[in-house]
mmCIF file of C-alpha atoms and ligand atoms in Angstrom:
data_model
loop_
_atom_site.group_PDB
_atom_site.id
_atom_site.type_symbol
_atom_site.label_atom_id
_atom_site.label_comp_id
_atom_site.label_asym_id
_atom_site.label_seq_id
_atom_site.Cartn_x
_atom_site.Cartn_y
_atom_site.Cartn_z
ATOM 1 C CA UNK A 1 -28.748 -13.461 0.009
ATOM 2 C CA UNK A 2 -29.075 -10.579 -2.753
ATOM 3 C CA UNK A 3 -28.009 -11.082 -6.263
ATOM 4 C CA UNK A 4 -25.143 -9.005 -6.262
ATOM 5 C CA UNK A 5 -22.745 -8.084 -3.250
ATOM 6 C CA UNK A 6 -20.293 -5.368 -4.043
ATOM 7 C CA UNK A 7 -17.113 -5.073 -1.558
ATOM 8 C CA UNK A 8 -14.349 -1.897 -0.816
ATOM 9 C CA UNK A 9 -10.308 -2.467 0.067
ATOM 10 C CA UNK A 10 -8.764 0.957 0.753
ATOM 11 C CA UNK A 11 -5.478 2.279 -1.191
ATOM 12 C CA UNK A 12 -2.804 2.847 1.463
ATOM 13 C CA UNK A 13 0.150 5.014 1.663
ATOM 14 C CA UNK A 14 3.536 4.048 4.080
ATOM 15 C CA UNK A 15 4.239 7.475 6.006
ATOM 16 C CA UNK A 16 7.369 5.898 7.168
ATOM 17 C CA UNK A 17 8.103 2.259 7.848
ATOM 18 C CA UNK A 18 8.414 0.451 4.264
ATOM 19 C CA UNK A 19 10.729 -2.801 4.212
ATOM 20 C CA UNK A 20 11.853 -2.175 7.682
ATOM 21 C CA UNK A 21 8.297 -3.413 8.661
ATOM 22 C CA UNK A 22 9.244 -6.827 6.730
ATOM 23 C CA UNK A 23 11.972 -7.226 9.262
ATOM 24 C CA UNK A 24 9.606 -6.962 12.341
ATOM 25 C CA UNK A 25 10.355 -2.909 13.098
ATOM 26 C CA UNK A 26 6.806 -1.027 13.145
ATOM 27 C CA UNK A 27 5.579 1.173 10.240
ATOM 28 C CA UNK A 28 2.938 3.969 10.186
ATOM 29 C CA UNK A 29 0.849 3.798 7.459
ATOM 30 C CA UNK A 30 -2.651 5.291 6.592
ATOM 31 C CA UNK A 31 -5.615 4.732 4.020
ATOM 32 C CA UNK A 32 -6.393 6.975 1.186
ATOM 33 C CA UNK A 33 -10.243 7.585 0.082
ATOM 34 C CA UNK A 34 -9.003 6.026 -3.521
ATOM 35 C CA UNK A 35 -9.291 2.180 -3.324
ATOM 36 C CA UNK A 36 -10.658 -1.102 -5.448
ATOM 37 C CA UNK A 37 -14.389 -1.829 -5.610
ATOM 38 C CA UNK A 38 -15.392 -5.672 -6.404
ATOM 39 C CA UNK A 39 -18.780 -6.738 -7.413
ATOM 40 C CA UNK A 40 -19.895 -10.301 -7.247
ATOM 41 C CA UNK A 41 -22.534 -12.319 -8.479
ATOM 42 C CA UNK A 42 -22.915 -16.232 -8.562
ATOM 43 C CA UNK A 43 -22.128 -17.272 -12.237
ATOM 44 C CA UNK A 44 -19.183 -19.258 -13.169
ATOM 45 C CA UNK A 45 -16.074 -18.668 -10.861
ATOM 46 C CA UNK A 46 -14.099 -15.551 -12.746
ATOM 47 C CA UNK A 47 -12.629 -12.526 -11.847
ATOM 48 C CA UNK A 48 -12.647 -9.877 -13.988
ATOM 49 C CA UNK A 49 -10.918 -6.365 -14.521
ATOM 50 C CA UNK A 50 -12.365 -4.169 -17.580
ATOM 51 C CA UNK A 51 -10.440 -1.288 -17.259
ATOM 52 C CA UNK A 52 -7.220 -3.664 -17.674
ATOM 53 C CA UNK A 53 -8.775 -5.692 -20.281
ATOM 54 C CA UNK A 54 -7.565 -8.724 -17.929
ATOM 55 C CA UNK A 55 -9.874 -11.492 -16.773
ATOM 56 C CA UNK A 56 -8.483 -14.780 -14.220
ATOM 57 C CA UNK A 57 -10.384 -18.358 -13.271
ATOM 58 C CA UNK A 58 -9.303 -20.746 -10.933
ATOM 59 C CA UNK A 59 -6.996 -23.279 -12.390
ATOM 60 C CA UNK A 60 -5.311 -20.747 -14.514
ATOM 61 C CA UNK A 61 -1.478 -19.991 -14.571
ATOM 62 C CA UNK A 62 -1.157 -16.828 -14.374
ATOM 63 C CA UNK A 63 -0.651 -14.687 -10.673
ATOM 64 C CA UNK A 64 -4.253 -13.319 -10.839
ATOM 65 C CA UNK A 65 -5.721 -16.907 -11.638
ATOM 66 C CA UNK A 66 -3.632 -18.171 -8.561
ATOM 67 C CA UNK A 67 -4.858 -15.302 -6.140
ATOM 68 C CA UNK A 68 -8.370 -15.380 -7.313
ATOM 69 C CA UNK A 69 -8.291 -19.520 -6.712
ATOM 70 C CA UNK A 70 -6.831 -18.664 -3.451
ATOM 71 C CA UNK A 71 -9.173 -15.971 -2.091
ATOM 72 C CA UNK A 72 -11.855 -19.009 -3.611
ATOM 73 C CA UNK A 73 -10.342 -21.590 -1.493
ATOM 74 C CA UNK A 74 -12.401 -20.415 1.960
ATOM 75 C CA UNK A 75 -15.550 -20.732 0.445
ATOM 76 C CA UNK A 76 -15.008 -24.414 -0.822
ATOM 77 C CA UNK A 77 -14.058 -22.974 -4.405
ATOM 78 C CA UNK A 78 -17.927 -21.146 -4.757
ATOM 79 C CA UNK A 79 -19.289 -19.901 -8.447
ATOM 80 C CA UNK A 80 -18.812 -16.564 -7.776
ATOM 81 C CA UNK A 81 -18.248 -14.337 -10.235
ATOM 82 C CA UNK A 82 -16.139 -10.932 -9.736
ATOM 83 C CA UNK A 83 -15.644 -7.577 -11.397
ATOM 84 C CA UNK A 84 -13.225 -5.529 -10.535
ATOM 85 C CA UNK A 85 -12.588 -1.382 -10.957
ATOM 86 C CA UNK A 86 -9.165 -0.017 -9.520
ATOM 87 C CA UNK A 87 -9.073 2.989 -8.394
ATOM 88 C CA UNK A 88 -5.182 3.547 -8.536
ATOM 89 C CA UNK A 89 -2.820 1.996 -10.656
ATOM 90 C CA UNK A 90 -0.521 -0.949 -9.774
ATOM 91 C CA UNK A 91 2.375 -1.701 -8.794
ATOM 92 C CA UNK A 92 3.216 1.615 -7.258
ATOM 93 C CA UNK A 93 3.581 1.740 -4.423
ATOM 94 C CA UNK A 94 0.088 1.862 -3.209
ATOM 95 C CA UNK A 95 -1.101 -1.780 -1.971
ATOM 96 C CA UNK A 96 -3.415 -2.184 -4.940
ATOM 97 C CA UNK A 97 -3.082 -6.163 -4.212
ATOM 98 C CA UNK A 98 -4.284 -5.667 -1.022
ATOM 99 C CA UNK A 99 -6.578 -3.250 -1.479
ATOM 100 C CA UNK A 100 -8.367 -5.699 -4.627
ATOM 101 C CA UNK A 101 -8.451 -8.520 -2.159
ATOM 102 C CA UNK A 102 -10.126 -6.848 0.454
ATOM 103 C CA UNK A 103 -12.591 -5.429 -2.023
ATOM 104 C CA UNK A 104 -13.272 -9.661 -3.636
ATOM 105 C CA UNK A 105 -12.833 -11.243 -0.053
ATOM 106 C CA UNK A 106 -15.607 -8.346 1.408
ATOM 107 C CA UNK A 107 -17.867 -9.122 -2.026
ATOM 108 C CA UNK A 108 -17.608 -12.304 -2.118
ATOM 109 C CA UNK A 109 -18.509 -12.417 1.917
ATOM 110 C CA UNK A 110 -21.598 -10.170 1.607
ATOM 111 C CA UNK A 111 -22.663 -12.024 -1.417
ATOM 112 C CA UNK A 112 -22.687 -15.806 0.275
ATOM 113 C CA UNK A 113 -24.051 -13.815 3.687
ATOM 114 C CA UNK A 114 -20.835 -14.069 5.992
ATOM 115 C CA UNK A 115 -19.727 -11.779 8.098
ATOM 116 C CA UNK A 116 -15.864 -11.732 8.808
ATOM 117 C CA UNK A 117 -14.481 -9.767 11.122
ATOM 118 C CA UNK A 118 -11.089 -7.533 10.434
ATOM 119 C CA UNK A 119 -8.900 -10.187 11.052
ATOM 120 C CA UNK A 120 -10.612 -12.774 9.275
ATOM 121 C CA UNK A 121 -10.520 -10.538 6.335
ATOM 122 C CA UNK A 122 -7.110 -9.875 6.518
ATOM 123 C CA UNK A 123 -5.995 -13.105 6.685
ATOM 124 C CA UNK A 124 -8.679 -13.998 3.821
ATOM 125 C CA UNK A 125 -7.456 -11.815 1.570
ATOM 126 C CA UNK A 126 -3.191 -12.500 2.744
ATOM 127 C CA UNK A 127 -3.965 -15.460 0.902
ATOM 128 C CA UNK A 128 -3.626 -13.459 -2.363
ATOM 129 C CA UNK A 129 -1.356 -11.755 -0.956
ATOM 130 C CA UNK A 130 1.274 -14.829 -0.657
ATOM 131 C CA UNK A 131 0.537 -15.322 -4.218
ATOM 132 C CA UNK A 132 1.287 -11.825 -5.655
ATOM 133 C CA UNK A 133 4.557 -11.084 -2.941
ATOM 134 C CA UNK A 134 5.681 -14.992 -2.383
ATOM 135 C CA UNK A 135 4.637 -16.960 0.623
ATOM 136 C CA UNK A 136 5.978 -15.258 4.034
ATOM 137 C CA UNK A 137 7.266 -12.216 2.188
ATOM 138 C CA UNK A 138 4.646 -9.425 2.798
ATOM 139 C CA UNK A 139 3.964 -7.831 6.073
ATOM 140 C CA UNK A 140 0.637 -7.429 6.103
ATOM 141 C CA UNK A 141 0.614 -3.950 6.489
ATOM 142 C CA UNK A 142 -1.076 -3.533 2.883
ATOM 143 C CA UNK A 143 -3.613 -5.781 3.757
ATOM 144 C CA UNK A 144 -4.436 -4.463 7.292
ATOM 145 C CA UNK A 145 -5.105 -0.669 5.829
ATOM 146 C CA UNK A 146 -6.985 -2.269 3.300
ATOM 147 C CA UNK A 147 -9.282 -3.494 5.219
ATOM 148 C CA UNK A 148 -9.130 -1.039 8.427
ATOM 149 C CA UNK A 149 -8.672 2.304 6.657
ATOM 150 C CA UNK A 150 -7.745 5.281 9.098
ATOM 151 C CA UNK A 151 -4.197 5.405 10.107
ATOM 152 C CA UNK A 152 -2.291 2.479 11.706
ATOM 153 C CA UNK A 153 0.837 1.745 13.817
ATOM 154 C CA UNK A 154 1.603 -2.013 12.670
ATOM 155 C CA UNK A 155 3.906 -4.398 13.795
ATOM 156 C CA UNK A 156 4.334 -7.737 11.850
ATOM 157 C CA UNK A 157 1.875 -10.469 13.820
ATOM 158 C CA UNK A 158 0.605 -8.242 16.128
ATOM 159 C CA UNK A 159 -3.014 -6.437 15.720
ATOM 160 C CA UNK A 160 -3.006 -2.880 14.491
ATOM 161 C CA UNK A 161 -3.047 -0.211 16.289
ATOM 162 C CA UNK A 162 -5.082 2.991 15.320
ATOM 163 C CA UNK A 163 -4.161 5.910 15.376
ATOM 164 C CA UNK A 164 -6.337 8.884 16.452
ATOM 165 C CA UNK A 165 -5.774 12.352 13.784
ATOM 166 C CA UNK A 166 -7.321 15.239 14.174
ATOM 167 C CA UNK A 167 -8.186 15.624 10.354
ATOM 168 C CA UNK A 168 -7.008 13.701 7.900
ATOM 169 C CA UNK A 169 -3.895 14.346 6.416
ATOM 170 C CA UNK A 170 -3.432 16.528 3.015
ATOM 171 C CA UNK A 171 -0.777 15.398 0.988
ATOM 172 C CA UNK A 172 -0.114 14.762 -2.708
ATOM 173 C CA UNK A 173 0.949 11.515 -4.432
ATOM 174 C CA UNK A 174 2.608 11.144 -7.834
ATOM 175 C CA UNK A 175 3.190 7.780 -9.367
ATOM 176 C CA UNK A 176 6.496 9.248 -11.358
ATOM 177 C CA UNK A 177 7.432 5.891 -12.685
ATOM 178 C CA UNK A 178 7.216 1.963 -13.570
ATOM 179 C CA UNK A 179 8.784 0.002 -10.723
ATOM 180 C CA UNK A 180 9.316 -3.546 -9.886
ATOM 181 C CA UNK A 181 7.769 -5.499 -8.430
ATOM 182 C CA UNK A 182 7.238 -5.782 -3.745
ATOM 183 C CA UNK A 183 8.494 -8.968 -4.379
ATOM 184 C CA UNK A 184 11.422 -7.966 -6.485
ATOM 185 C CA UNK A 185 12.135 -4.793 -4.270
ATOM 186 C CA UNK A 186 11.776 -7.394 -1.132
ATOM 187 C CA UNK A 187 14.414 -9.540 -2.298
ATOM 188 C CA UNK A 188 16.654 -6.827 -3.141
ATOM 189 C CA UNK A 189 16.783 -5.140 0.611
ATOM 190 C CA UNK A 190 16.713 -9.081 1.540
ATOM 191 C CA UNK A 191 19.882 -9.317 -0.863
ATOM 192 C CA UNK A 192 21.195 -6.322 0.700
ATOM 193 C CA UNK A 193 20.742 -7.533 4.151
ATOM 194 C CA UNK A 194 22.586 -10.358 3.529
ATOM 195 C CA UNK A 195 25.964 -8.572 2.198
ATOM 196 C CA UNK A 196 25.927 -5.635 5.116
ATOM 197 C CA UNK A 197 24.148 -6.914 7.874
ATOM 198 C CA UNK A 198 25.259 -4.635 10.201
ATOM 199 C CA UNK A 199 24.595 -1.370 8.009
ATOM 200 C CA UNK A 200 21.143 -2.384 6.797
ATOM 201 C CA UNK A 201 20.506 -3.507 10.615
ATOM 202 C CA UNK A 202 21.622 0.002 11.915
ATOM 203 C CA UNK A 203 18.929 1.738 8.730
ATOM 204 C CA UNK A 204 16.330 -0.651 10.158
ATOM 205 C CA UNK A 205 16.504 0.639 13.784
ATOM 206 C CA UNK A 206 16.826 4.087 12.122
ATOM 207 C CA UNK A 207 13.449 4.021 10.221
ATOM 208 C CA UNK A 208 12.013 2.319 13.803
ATOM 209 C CA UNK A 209 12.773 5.021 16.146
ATOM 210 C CA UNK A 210 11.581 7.507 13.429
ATOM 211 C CA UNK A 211 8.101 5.833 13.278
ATOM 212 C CA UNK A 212 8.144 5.955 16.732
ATOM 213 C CA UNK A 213 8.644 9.921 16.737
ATOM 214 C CA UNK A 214 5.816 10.174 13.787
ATOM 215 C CA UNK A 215 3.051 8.337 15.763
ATOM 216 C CA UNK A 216 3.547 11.029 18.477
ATOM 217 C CA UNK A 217 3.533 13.798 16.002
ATOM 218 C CA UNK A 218 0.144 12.630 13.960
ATOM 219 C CA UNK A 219 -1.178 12.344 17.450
ATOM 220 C CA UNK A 220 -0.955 15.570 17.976
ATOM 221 C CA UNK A 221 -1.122 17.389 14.668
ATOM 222 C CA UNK A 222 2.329 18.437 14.725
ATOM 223 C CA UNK A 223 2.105 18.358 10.298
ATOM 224 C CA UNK A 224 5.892 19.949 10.198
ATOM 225 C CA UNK A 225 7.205 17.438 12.667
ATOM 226 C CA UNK A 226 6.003 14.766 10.867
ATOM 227 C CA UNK A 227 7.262 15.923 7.341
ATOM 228 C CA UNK A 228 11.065 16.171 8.734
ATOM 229 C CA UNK A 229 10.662 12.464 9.868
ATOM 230 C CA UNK A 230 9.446 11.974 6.396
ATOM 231 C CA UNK A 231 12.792 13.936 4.941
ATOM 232 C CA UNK A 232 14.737 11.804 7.017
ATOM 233 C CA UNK A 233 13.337 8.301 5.963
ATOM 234 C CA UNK A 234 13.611 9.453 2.571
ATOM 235 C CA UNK A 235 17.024 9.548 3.103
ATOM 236 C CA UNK A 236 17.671 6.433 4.839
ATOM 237 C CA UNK A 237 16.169 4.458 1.936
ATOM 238 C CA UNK A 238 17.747 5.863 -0.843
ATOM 239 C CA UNK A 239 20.898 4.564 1.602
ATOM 240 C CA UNK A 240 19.320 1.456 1.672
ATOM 241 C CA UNK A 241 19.039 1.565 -2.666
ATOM 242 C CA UNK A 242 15.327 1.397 -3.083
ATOM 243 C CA UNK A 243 14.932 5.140 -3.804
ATOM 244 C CA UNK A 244 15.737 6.107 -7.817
ATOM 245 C CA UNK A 245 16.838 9.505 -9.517
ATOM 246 C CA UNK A 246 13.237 10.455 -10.445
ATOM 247 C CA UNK A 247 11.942 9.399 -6.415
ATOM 248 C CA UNK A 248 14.540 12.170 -5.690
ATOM 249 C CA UNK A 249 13.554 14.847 -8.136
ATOM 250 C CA UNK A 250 10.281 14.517 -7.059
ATOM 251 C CA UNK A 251 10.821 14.746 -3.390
ATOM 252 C CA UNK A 252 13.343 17.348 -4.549
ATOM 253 C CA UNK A 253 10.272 19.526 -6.269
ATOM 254 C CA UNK A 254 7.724 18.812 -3.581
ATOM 255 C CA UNK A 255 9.561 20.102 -1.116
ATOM 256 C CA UNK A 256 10.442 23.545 -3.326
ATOM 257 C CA UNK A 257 6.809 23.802 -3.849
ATOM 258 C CA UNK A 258 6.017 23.993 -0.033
ATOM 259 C CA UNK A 259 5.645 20.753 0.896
ATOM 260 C CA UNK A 260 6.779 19.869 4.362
ATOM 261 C CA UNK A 261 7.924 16.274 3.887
ATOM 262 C CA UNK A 262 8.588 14.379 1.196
ATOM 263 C CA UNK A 263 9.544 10.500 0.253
ATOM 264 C CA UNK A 264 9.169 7.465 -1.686
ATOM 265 C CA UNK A 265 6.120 5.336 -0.548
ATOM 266 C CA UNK A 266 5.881 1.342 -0.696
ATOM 267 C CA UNK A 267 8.541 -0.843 -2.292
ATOM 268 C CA UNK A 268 10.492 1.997 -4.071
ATOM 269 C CA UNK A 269 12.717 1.613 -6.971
ATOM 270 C CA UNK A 270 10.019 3.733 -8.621
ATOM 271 C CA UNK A 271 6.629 4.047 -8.504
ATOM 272 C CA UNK A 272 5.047 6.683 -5.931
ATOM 273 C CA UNK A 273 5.999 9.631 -3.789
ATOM 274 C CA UNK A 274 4.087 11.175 -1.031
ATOM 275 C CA UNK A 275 4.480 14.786 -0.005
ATOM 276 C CA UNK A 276 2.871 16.656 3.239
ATOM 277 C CA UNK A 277 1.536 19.605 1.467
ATOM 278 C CA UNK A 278 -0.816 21.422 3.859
ATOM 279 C CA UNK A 279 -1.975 24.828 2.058
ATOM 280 C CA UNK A 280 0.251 23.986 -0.566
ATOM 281 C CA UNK A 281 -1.320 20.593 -2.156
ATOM 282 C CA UNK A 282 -2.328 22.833 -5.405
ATOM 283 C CA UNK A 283 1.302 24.004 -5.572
ATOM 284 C CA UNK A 284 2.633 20.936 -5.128
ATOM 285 C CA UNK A 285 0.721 18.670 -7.211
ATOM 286 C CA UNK A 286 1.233 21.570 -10.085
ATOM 287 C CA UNK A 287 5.164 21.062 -9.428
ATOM 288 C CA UNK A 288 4.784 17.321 -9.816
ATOM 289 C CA UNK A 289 2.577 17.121 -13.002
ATOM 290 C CA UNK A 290 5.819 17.220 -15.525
ATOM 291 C CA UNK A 291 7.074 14.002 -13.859
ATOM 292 C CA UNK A 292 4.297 11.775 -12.991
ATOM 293 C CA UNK A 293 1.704 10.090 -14.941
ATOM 294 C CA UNK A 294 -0.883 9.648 -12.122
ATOM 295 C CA UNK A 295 -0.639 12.718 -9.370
ATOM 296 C CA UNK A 296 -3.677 13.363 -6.931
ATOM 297 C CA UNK A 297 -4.037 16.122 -4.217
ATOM 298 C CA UNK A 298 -5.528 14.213 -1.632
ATOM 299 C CA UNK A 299 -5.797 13.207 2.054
ATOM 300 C CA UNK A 300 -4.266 10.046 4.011
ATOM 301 C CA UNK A 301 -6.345 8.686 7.070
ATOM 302 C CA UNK A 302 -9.840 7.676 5.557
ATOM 303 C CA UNK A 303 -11.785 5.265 6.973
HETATM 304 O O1 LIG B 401 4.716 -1.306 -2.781
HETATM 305 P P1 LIG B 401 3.633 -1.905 -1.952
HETATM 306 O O2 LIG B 401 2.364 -1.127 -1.992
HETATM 307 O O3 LIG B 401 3.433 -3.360 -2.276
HETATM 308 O O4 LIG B 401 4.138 -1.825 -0.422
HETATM 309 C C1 LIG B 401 5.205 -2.659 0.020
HETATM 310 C C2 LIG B 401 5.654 -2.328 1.404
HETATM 311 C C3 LIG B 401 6.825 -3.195 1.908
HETATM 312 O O5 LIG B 401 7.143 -2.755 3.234
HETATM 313 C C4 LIG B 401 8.064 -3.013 1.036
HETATM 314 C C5 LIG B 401 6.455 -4.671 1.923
HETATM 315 C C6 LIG B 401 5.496 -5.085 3.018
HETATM 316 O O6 LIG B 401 4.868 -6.124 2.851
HETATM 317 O O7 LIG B 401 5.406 -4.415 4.064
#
């Protein structure tokens, strides 16, 4: 056992799949390079995260004392003590909750000398995960890319599937504004469920067969087949209400910029969008700087 242990959860991006994949449908989703770094060393149990001036214990009240007592719990409450850098901001879109407890769950492993495997980590860190999203809510998608990186077929309670690219992926993503929270955004499609059944049903086996289609295209490369699937499911959630006038703008822009595909990306109702911008991610992220406060050129698939 060293003195310090330092753990990585990857950033992840839904290329088509998000809320559907609540409801047991399959998503495809994929990691970015951009993720959440812990550190831990044994010293009275804390978490803490400088860049957001935020710090939690065990025993606390607040969601990030909860989760931190939770992702504790394995490990028979151990003095650990955690520091935190994000790599991307929150509640966008972009499983930072998952991607933080990966990073604590793998830190605090490596630092008391365990060795989970995937799974194990997954279902370490879902225990966060309940906290921040509400017991049952989440998927588990977040959490699997998290800790898997590369791209992934998932399926609610089934192991991931991985899915073999070529190259990574080059797209941009733009945080373009403040959202609510998964929870929230959960509830809401849950809400909506409830009142139209059979129309939210028929979007759900919409967004399905589309992921479906888009595993076969990353398969094989096929960048403009996947970015109409990615048109498409844009549209299909703004039917099911969790898109927003600026989610649209900016998919609207991306796309006159070059890019091939274009949508929301996680809970909606703000937060991020993700365009396919091969050749044109310089373009693209240019047409996109106005709107969003956070924009990257990057690549989806690390790992
Ligand atoms: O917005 P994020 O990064 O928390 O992603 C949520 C994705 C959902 O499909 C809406 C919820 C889930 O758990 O799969």
């Amino acid at each position: 056992m060293s003195g310090r242990a330092s753990g990585f959860g990857h950033a992840k991006v839904i290329l088509l799949g998000e809320h559907a994949v609540v409801h047991g449908h399959p998503a495809l989703a994929g990691a970015l390079e951009m993720g959440y770094r812990a550190t831990a060393r044994r010293g009275r149990a804390r978490l803490e995260v400088p860049a957001w001036g935020v710090a939690a214990h065990p025993g606390g009240s607040t969601d990030l004392d909860r989760a931190f007592e939770a992702l504790l719990a394995p490990v028979d409450g151990a003095a650990v003590h955690v520091t935190v850098e994000p790599g991307v901001p929150s509640r966008a879109g972009l499983g930072s909750s998952a991607a933080m407890s990966v990073a604590v769950v793998r830190a605090i492993a490596s630092l008391l000398g365990l060795e989970p495997g995937p799974a194990e980590i997954e279902a370490w860190a879902g225990r966060a995960e309940e906290v921040f999203h509400g017991a049952g809510k989440a998927s588990g998608v977040d959490a699997a890319v998290a800790c898997r990186g590369g791209v992934l077929r998932f399926v609610r309670g089934e192991p991931p599937g991985a899915v073999a690219l070529d190259a990574p992926l080059p797209v941009v993503i733009a945080h373009v504004e403040p959202r609510a929270t998964t929870a929230a955004m959960i509830s809401r499609v849950a809400a909506a469920m409830d009142e139209r059944p059979a129309r939210v049903r028929d979007l759900f086996g919409r967004i399905g067969q589309l992921v479906g289609q888009a595993v076969l295209r990353v398969g094989c490369g096929d960048h403009a087949g996947l970015g109409e699937l990615m048109n498409d499911s844009q549209r299909i959630l703004a039917d099911l209400g969790v898109s927003s006038a600026a989610l649209d703008r900016a998919c609207g822009l991306s796309l006159e910029a070059g890019a091939l595909g274009a949508k929301l990306t996680g809970a909606g109702g703000g937060g991020c969008v993700i365009a396919l911008a091969p050749g044109r991610q310089e373009q693209v992220a240019r047409a996109l700087e106005p709107l969003g406060t956070w924009v990257r050129a990057t690549s989806v698939g690390s790992g």
